[in-house]
Coordinates of C-alpha atoms in Angstrom, one line a residue:
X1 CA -52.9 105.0 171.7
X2 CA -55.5 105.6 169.0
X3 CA -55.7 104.3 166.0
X4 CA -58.2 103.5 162.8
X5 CA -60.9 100.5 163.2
X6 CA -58.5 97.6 163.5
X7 CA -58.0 94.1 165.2
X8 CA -56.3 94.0 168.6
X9 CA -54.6 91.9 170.8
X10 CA -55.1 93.4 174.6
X11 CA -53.5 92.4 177.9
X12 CA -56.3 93.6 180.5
X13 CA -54.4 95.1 183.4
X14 CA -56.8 95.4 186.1
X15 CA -56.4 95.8 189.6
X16 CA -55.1 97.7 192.7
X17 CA -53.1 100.6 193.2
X18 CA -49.5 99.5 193.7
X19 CA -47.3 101.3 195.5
X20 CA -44.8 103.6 193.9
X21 CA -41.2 103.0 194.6
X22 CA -39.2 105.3 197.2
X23 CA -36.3 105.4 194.6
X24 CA -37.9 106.8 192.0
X25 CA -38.1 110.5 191.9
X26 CA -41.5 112.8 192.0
X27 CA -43.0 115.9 189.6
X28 CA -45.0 118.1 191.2
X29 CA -47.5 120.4 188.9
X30 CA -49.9 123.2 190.4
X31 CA -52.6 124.2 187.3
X32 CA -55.1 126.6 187.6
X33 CA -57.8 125.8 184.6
X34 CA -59.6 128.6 183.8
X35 CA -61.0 130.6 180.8
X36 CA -59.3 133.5 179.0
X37 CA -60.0 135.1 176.1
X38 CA -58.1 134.4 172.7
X39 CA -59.0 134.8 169.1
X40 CA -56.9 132.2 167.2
X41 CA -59.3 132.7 164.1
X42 CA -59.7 136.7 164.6
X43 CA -62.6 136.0 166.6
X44 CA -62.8 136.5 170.2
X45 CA -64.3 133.8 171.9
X46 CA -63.5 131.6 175.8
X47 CA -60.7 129.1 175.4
X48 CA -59.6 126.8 177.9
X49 CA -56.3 127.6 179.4
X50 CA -54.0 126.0 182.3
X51 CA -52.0 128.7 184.2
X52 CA -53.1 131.1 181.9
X53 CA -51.7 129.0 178.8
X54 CA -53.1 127.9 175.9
X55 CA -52.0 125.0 174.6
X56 CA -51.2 124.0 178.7
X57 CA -47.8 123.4 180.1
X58 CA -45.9 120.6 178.9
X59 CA -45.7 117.4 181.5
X60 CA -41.8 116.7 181.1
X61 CA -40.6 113.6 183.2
X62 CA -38.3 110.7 183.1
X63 CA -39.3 106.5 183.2
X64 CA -40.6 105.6 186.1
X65 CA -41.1 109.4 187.7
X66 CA -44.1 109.9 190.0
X67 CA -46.1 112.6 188.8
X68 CA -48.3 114.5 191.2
X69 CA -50.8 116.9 189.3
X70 CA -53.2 119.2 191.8
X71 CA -56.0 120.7 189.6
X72 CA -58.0 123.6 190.1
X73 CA -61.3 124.2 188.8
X74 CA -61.9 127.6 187.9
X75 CA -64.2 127.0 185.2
X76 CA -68.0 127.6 185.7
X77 CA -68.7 123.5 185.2
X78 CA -67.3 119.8 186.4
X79 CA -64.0 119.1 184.9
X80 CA -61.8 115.8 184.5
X81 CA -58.4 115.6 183.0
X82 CA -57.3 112.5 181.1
X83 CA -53.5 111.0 180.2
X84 CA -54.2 110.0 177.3
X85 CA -51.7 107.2 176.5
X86 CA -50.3 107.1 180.2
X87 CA -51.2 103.2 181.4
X88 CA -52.1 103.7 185.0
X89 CA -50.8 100.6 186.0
X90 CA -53.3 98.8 188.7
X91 CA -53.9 102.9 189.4
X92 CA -57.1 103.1 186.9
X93 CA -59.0 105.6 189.7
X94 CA -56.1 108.0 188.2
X95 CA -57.1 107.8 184.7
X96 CA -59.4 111.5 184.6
X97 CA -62.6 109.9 182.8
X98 CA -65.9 109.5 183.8
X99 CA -65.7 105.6 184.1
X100 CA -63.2 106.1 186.5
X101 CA -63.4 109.9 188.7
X102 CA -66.3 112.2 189.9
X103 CA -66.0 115.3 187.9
X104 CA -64.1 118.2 189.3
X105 CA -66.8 120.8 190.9
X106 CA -66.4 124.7 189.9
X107 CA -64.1 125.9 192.6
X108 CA -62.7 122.9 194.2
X109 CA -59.1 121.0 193.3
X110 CA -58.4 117.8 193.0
X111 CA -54.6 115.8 192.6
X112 CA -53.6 113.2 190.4
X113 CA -50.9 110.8 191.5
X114 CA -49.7 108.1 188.8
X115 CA -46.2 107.0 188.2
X116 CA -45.1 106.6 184.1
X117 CA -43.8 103.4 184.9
X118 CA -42.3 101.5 182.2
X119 CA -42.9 104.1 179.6
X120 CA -40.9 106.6 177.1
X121 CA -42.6 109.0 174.2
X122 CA -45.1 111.3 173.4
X123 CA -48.8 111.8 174.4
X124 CA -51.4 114.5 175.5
X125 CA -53.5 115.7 178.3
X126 CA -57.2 116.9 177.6
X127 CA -60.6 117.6 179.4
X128 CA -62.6 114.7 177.8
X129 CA -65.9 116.6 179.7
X130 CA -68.7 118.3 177.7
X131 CA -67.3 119.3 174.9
X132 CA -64.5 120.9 176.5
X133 CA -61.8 119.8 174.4
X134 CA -63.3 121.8 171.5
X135 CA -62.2 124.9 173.7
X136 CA -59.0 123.6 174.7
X137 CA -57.6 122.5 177.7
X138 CA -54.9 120.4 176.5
X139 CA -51.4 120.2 176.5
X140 CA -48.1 117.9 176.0
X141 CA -46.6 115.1 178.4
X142 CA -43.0 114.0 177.3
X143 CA -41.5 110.7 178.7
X144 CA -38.2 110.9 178.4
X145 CA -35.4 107.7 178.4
X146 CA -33.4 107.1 181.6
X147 CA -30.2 107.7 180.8
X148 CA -29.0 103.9 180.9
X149 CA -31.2 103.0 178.6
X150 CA -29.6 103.7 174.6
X151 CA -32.4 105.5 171.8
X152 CA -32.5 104.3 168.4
X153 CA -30.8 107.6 167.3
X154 CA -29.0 110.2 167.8
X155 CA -30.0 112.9 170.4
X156 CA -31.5 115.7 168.2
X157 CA -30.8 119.6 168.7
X158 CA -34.0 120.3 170.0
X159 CA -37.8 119.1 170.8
X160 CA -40.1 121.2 169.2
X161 CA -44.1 120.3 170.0
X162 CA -46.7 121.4 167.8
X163 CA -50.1 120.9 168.3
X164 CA -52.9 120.5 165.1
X165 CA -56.4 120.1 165.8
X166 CA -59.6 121.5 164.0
X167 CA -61.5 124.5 165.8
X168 CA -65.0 126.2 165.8
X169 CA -65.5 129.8 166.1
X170 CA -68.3 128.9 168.5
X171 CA -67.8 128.0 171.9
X172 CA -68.0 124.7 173.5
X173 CA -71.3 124.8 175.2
X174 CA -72.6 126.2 171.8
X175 CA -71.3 123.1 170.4
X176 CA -72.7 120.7 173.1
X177 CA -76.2 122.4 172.6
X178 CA -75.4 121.6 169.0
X179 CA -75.1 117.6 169.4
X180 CA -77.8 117.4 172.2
X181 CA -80.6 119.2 169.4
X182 CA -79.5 116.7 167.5
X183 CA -77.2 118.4 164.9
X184 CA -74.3 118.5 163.0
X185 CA -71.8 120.4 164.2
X186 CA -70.6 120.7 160.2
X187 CA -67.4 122.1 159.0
X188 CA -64.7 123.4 161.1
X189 CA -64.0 127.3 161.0
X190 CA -60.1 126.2 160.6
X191 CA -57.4 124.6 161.9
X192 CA -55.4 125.7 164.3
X193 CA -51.0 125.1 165.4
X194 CA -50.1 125.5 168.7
X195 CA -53.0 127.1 169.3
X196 CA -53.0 129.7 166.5
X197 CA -54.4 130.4 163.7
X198 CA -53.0 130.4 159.9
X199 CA -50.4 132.6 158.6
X200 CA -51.5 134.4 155.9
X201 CA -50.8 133.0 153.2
X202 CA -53.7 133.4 150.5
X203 CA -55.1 136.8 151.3
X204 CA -58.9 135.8 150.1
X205 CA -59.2 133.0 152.6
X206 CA -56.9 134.4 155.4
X207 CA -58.1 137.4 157.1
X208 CA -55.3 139.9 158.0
X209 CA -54.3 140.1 161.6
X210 CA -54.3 136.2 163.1
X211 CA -51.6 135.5 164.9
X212 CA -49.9 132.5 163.8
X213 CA -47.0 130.1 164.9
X214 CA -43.6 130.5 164.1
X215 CA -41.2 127.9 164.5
X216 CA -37.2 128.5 164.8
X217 CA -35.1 126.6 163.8
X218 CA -30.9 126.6 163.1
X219 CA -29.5 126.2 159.6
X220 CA -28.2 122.2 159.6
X221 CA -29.6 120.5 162.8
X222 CA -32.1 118.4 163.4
X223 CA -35.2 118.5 165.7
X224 CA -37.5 116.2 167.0
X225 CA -40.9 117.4 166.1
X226 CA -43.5 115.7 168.7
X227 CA -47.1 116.4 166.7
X228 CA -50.2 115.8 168.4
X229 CA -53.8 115.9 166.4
X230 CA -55.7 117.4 169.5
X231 CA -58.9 118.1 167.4
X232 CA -62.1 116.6 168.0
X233 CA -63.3 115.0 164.0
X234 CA -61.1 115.7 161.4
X235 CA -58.4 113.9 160.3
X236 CA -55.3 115.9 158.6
X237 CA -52.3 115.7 156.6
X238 CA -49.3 117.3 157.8
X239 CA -46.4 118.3 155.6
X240 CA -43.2 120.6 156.1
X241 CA -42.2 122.7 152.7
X242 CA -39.1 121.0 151.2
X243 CA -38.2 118.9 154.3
X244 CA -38.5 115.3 154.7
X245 CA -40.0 113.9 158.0
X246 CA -38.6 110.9 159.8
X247 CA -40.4 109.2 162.1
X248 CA -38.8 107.5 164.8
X249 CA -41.5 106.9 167.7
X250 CA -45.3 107.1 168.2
X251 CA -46.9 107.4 171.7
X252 CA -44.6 105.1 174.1
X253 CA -43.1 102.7 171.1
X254 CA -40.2 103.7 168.4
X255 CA -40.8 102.8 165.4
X256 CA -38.4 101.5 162.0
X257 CA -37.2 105.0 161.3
X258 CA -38.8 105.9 158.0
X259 CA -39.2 109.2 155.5
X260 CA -42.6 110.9 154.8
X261 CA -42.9 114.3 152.9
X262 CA -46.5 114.2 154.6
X263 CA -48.5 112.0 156.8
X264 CA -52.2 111.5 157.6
X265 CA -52.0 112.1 161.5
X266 CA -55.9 111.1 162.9
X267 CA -57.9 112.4 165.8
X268 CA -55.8 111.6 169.3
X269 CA -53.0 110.7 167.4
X270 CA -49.2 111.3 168.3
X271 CA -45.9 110.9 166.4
X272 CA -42.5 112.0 166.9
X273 CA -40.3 113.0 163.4
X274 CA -36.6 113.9 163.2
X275 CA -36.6 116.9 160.5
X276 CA -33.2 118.2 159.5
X277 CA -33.0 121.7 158.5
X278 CA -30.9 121.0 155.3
X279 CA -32.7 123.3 152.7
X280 CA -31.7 127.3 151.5
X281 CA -31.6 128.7 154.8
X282 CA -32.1 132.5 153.1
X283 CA -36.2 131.8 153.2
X284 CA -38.9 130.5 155.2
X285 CA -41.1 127.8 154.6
X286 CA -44.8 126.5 155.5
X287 CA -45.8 123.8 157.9
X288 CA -49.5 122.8 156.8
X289 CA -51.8 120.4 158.2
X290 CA -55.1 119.9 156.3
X291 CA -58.6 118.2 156.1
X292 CA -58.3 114.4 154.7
X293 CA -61.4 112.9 153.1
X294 CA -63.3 115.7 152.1
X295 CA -64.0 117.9 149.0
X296 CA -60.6 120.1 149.6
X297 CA -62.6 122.7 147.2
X298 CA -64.9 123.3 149.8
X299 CA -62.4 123.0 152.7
X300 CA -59.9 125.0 152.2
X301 CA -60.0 127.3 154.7
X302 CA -59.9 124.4 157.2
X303 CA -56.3 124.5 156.7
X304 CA -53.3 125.4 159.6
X305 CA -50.3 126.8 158.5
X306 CA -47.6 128.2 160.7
X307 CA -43.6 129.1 159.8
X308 CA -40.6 127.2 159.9
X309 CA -38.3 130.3 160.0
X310 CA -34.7 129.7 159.3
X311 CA -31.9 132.1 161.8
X312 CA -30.8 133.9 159.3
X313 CA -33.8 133.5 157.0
X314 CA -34.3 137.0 154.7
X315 CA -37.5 135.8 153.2
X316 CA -41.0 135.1 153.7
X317 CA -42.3 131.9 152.6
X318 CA -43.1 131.5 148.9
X319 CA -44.6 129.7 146.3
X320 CA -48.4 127.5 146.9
X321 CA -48.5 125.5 149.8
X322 CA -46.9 121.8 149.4
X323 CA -50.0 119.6 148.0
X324 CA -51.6 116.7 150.1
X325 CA -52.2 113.2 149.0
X326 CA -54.5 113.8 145.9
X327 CA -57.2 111.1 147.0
X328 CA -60.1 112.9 148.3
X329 CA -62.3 110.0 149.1
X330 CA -60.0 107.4 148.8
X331 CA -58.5 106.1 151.7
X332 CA -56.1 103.2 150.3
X333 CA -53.3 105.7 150.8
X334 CA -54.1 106.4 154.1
X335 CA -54.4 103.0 154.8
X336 CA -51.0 101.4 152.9
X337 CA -49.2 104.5 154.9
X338 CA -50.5 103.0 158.2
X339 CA -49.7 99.6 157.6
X340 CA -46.4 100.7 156.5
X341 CA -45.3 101.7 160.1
X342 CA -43.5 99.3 161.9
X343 CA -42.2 98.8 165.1
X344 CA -38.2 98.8 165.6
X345 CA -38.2 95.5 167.4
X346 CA -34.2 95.7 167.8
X347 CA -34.0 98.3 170.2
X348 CA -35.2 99.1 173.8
X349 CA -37.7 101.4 174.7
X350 CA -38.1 101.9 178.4
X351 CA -37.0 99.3 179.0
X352 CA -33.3 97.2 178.0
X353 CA -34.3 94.4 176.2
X354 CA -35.5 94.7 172.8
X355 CA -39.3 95.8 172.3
X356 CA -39.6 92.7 170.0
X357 CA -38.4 90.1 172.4
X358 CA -42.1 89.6 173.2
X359 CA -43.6 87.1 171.8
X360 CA -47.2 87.9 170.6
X361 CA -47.6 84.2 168.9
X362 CA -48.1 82.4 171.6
X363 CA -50.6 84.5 173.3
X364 CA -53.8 82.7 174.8
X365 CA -56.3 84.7 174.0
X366 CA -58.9 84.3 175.8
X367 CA -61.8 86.7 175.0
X368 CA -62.9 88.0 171.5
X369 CA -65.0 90.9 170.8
X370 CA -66.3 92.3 167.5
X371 CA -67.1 96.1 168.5
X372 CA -69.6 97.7 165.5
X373 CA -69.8 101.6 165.8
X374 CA -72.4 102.7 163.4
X375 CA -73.6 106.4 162.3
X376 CA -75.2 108.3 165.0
X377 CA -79.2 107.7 165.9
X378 CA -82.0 109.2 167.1
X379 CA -82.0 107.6 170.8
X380 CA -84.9 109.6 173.2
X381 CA -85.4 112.2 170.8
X382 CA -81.3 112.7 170.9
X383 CA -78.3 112.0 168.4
X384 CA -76.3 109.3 169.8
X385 CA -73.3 107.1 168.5
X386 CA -73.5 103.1 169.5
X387 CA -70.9 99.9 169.6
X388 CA -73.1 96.9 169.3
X389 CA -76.4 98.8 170.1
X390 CA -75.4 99.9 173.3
X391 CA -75.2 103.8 173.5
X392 CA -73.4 104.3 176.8
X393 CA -74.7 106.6 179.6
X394 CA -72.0 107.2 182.5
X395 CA -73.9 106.6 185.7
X396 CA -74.0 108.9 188.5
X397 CA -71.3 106.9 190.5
X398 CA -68.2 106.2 188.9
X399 CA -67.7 102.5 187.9
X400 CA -65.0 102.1 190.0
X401 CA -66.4 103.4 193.3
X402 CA -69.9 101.0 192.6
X403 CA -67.2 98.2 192.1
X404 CA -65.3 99.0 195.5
X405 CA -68.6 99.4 196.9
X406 CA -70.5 96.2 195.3
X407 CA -73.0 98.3 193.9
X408 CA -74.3 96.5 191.2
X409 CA -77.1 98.1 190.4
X410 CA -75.3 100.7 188.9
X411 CA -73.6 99.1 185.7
X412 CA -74.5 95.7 184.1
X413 CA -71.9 93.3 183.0
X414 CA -73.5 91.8 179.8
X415 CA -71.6 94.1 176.8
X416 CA -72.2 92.0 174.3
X417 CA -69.3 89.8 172.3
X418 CA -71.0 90.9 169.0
X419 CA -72.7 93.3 167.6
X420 CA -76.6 93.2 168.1
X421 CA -79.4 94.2 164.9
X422 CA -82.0 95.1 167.6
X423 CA -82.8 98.2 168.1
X424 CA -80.4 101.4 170.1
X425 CA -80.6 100.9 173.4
X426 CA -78.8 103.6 176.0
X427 CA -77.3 101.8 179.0
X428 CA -74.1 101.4 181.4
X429 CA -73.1 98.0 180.2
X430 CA -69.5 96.7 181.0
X431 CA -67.4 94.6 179.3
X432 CA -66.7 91.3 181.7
X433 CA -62.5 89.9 181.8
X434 CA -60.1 88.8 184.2
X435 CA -57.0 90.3 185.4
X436 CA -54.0 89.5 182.9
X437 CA -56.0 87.5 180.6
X438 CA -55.2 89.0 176.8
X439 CA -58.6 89.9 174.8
X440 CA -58.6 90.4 171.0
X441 CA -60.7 93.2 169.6
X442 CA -62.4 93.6 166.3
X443 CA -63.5 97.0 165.2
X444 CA -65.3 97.0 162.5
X445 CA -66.6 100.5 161.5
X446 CA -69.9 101.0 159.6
X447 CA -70.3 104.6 159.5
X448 CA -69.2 106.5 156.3
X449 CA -66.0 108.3 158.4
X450 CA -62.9 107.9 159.7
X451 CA -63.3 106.9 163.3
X452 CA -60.9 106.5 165.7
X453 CA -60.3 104.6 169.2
X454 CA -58.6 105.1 172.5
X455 CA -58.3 102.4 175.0
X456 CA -57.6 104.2 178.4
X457 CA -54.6 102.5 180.3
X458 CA -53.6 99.8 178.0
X459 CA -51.0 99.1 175.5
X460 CA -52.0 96.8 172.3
X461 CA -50.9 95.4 169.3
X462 CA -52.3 95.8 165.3
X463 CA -52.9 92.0 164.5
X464 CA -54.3 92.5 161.3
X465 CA -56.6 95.1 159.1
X466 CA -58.3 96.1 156.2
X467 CA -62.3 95.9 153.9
X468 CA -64.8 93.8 155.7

C-alpha cells in the first residue's frame, strides 16, 4: 500500500516459504513482455507490453488462490515484476524486486508462484527495473471475495479498471540517461487512461488524431470503478462529469463508504469507487485526471481525459472540463481528504470476522524508526535520493540469497534508527528486526514534493499524521 509521509505501525513478517494448501485452487498465466510500438500522445515511441497488451492483462483470482505467473523476457535488458500490494507471506523471494530476485536476462523466463492468502481488493503489477515503468509494463490484479464471505455492498453491474499515470514522449532509457546525468526529467508530456491519450477536448492543446479511452456504461447501474495511479511523479485529481464517486475499498481493506466529486489519487495508489450512472443519459461526459500541486497554467496539457459514454448517448461531451481542487500549492485539502478515509471496521474483508476486531492498542512495539527522505544530491558525480543519508545501492546478490548463504559481506545491518546530518553516503544497509515483532515508522519528508512509500509484503496501519 502506498501512502503520503506518515507514522506507521508494522508487523514484520519474515521468514520461510510456507507451503500452499492442496485445497485451494491454482492460476496459471503465460506473459510474453516485449516492446511494441504505440503512440498514446501521437508520437510513436516503444512501450512496454505483456502479450502484446498495453496496459497488461488483468490478474483475476479468488482469496487464497495460488497464482503461478511464467515470464518471458523479450525485452533487450533484465526485467523483474513486482505485486505491488500482494503480501508474500513468509514467500518474500516471490516479491519481483531487486532486494529480493536476480533480474530476468533478455531471452530467458522465469515463474512466480505466491498464493493471495488472506487478501481481497485492488492492486497493480509493474517492472520496478530501470526506468521501465515509465514505458509501461503494468497491469491490474483483482482479489476477489470467496463467496462465504458477505461485502459491505451490493454487487455492482460491472468492474470497470482504469489506469492514470503521467507519461513522457521519450523513451525509458532516454529517461534513465536523464537521472544518471544528473537531470530533471521536468514536466510530463501528458497523462495518459488506460493507456491512451486525451480525448480532444480543447483543440489548441489536443492534437487531432490520439486515440483515447472510452468507457461504456448502461443508463441506471452502477460500476465499480478500480483506479490505479501507475505513473512514476505526479500526483492527480480524478473526477467523473456530474457523477458522484463512492468509495468503498482501497488495496486489500474496505473502507466507510463515502462520496467524493474528485479525489487526489497519489503515485502507486489504488481505490475502488461505486459510480452510479444516474445523470441525462442523451450525452456523454468526461473522466479527467490532472496534475496536483503545480501551476495548472503551465500544466495543462498534463491532463487525461477519456469518455464515459452513455448506451444510448446522442451527444458528445460538453461544456469545460469539471474543475479540480482550487489549491495549487496548498495541500491541507489533500491532506483533510486523506485523513478523512476510514476503515469500515464492521465488516469482513477476507476474512469473517470484522476488520476492526484487531486490536492495535495494545500492540508492543518494539522498534521505532524515524525515516528522513530529503531532495536528491550530488552522490559520485550522480543525482541520488537518501533516507537517513543512506542512498541505497542494490548489491550484485540479492539480499535474500547472501542471507541464505551467510554472506555478510554483501549488506550491513546498521540502517540507522534516525536520520543522520553527515554527509550522503551510498551503501546496502539493512534494517535489523525479528520475525513478528511490530515496528512503528516515522516518515518525515523534507523535500519540497509529494512523496510517497510502498512497503513490499506488508500490511500497516496510519497511527497518526500531519506538520513537523
Amino acid at each position: 500500500m502506498a501512502c503520503p509521509a506518515a507514522a506507521l505501525l508494522l508487523p514484520l513478517l519474515l521468514g520461510f516459504l510456507a507451503p500452499a494448501r492442496a485445497t485451494d485452487p491454482y492460476a496459471f498465466f503465460d506473459w510474453d513482455v516485449s516492446y511494441v510500438t504505440r503512440s498514446p500522445l501521437g508520437v510513436p515511441q516503444k512501450v512496454i507490453a505483456i502479450n502484446k497488451e498495453f496496459p497488461g492483462p488483468v490478474v483475476n483470482v479468488t482469496t487464497n488462490y495460488n497464482v503461478a505467473v511464467n515470464v518471458l523476457n523479450s525485452l533487450d535488458e533484465p526485467l523483474l515484476i513486482t505485486w505491488d500490494g500482494i503480501q508474500q507471506r513468509k514467500n518474500c523471494w516471490q516479491d519481483g524486486v531487486l532486494g529480493t530476485n536476480c533480474p530476468i536476462p533478455p531471452g530467458w523466463n522465469w515463474t512466480y508462484n505466491f498464493q493471495v492468502k488472506d487478501q481481497i481488493g485492488s492492486f497493480f503489477y509493474f517492472p520496478p527495473l530501470s526506468m521501465q515503468r515509465a514505458a509501461g509494463g503494468f497491469g491490474g490484479i483483482t482479489v476477489n471475495n470467496r463467496a462465504v464471505i458477505s461485502v459491505p455492498f451490493d454487487t455492482p453491474d460491472g468492474d470497470i479498471r482504469l489506469f492514470i499515470g503521467d507519461w513522457y514522449k521519450k523513451n525509458h532509457t532516454d529517461l534513465r540517461k536523464m537521472l544518471d546525468d544528473g537531470k530533471e526529467l521536468g514536466m510530463p508530456d501528458g497523462v495518459l487512461m488506460n493507456g491512451k491519450g486525451p480525448y480532444r477536448y480543447n483543440d489548441s492543446l489536443v492534437p487531432a488524431g490520439i486515440e483515447y479511452e472510452t468507457i461504456d456504461v448502461e443508463p441506471g447501474k452502477t460500476y465499480r470503478f478500480r483506479v490505479h495511479n501507475v505513473g512514476i511523479s505526479t500526483s492527480l485529481n480524478l473526477r467523473i462529469q456530474g457523477h458522484n464517486m463512492a468509495m468503498v475499498e482501497t488495496e486489500g481493506s474496505y473502507t466507510m463508504k463515502q462520496n467524493f466529486t474528485n479525489l487526489d489519487i497519489h503515485v502507486g495508489q489504488s481505490y475502488s469507487f461505486l459510480v452510479t450512472m444516474d445523470q441525462n443519459a442523451s450525452s456523454d461526459y468526461y473522466i479527467v485526471a490532472s496534475a496536483r500541486f503545480v501551476n495548472e497554467s503551465l500544466w495543462t496539457r498534463v491532463t487525461g481525459v477519456a469518455i464515459l459514454h452513455y448506451s444510448n448517448s446522442k451527444g458528445k461531451a460538453s461544456g469545460p472540463l469539471p474543475d479540480p481542487p482550487n489549491d495549487e500549492y496548498d495541500k491541507t485539502f489533500s491532506m483533510n481528504q486523506a485523513r478523512s478515509i476510514r476503515m469500515n471496521v464492521t465488516t469482513g474483508a477476507a476474512r469473517p470476522n470484522p476488520q476492526g476486531s484487531f486490536h492495535y492498542g495494545q500492540i508492543n512495539v518494539t522498534q521505532v524508526y524515524k525515516l528522513r527522505n530529503m531532495p536528491p544530491v550530488t552522490i559520485n558525480g550522480k543525482k541520488r535520493t537518501t533516507l537517513n543519508g543512506i542512498s541505497y545501492s542494490p548489491p550484485a546478490t540479492p539480499l535474500r540469497l547472501a542471507d541464505l548463504y551467510d554472506k555478510k559481506e554483501v549488506y550491513t545491518l546498521d540502517f540507522p534508527t534516525m536520520p543522520s546530518d553527515g554527509p550522503p553516503v551510498i551503501g546496502s544497509s539493512v534494517i535489523n528486526s525479528t520475525y513478528k515483532n511490530f515496528m512503528e515508522i516515522v516518515f518525515q519528508n523534507n523535500d519540497t514534493k509529494v512523496q510517497t512509500y510502498h512497503i513490499d509484503g506488508y500490511a500497516f496501519w496510519v497511527v497518526g499524521n500531519g506538520l513537523r
